[in-house]
Amino acid sequence: MYRVVVGVILVVVLAVGAFMLPVEAYLSRFLAWVQTVGPWGTFVLGAGYIPAALLFVPGSLLTLGAGFVFGVGVGTVAVSLGSTLGAAAAFLLGRTFARRAIEAKVAGNPRFHALDQAVKREGFKIVLLMRLSPVFPFNLLNYAFGLTQVSFGDYVLASWIGMLPGTLMYVYLGSAAQNLAALSTGQAAGGAGRHVLFGLGLLATVVVTVFVTRLARRALDELAPTTVNARSQPPANKLTRDEQHPVLS
């Protein structure tokens, strides 16, 4: 329980810090420095996603900057690998700090256990759909999925695939920017392509909502017969009338 409390406090502090600090100014300086380190800049920018994901720093400016600094091809590769590594790191941190508490809760709640098992079976689809949706925050999902039983492999693969469309769009927008100042002030609009991708993301939101709802209902339906049978069985430690009074039988 102590580790869970510490983890929650840490996440809240990081989220508030990312909101209060001049993060965009820091990222702009970081991107300007990346331009000066030569071929290593690709690896440096990719590695920058790890602390960004852990500290709840929005990665959109980094992604736009990758397009501006490296172009669409190299920028997409750097961002795709970096954001996936950052997501994996936050996932493992969330699982390390809080998963044991979730397991204890599952052990005492059959319904919770059934839903947790259902997420484990269909984790790849759920992660993929949520990564395609603009509604679910990237950084929060990293920690949240660490609390579920989705396998690490399914989580990483689904995250990588699901983040690719958004990555490609933001890298492309960054490549079309005139300078870093235009990125930090939000002048890279994106036009119709951005609206189309946002619409597809909203569709993914509807699909994942319906899918998870049906998944939960099916898990509870599977649990129902077991619960009924368990209630219909007499307690194991309770003697019958004949066993209590063998002389009367």
GROMACS .gro file of N, CA and C in nm, residues 28-42 44-45 68-70 180:
model
   63
   28SER      N    1   1.200   2.383  -2.663
   28SER     CA    2   1.254   2.461  -2.775
   28SER      C    3   1.406   2.469  -2.766
   29ARG      N    4   1.458   2.490  -2.646
   29ARG     CA    5   1.603   2.494  -2.627
   29ARG      C    6   1.665   2.357  -2.655
   30PHE      N    7   1.594   2.254  -2.612
   30PHE     CA    8   1.644   2.118  -2.636
   30PHE      C    9   1.653   2.090  -2.785
   31LEU      N   10   1.551   2.128  -2.859
   31LEU     CA   11   1.550   2.105  -3.004
   31LEU      C   12   1.658   2.187  -3.073
   32ALA      N   13   1.679   2.308  -3.026
   32ALA     CA   14   1.785   2.390  -3.084
   32ALA      C   15   1.922   2.327  -3.059
   33TRP      N   16   1.940   2.268  -2.942
   33TRP     CA   17   2.066   2.202  -2.911
   33TRP      C   18   2.084   2.075  -2.995
   34VAL      N   19   1.974   2.001  -3.017
   34VAL     CA   20   1.980   1.879  -3.098
   34VAL      C   21   2.034   1.909  -3.237
   35GLN      N   22   2.002   2.026  -3.290
   35GLN     CA   23   2.050   2.063  -3.423
   35GLN      C   24   2.202   2.078  -3.428
   36THR      N   25   2.264   2.095  -3.313
   36THR     CA   26   2.409   2.122  -3.311
   36THR      C   27   2.494   1.998  -3.285
   37VAL      N   28   2.432   1.883  -3.258
   37VAL     CA   29   2.511   1.765  -3.219
   37VAL      C   30   2.535   1.668  -3.334
   38GLY      N   31   2.496   1.707  -3.453
   38GLY     CA   32   2.527   1.625  -3.570
   38GLY      C   33   2.447   1.497  -3.578
   39PRO      N   34   2.510   1.389  -3.626
   39PRO     CA   35   2.439   1.262  -3.644
   39PRO      C   36   2.380   1.204  -3.516
   40TRP      N   37   2.439   1.240  -3.403
   40TRP     CA   38   2.387   1.188  -3.276
   40TRP      C   39   2.254   1.252  -3.238
   41GLY      N   40   2.215   1.356  -3.307
   41GLY     CA   41   2.092   1.425  -3.273
   41GLY      C   42   1.969   1.336  -3.281
   42THR      N   43   1.970   1.244  -3.377
   42THR     CA   44   1.856   1.153  -3.392
   42THR      C   45   1.838   1.069  -3.267
   44VAL      N   46   1.963   1.132  -2.965
   44VAL     CA   47   1.937   1.218  -2.851
   44VAL      C   48   1.789   1.256  -2.844
   45LEU      N   49   1.732   1.292  -2.959
   45LEU     CA   50   1.591   1.330  -2.960
   45LEU      C   51   1.503   1.210  -2.925
   68PHE      N   52   1.095   1.905  -3.819
   68PHE     CA   53   1.166   2.026  -3.861
   68PHE      C   54   1.316   2.000  -3.873
   69VAL      N   55   1.372   1.927  -3.776
   69VAL     CA   56   1.517   1.907  -3.771
   69VAL      C   57   1.563   1.799  -3.869
   70PHE      N   58   1.490   1.688  -3.877
   70PHE     CA   59   1.538   1.572  -3.952
   70PHE      C   60   1.460   1.540  -4.079
  180LEU      N   61   1.175   2.702  -3.556
  180LEU     CA   62   1.133   2.644  -3.429
  180LEU      C   63   1.033   2.731  -3.356
   0.00000   0.00000   0.00000
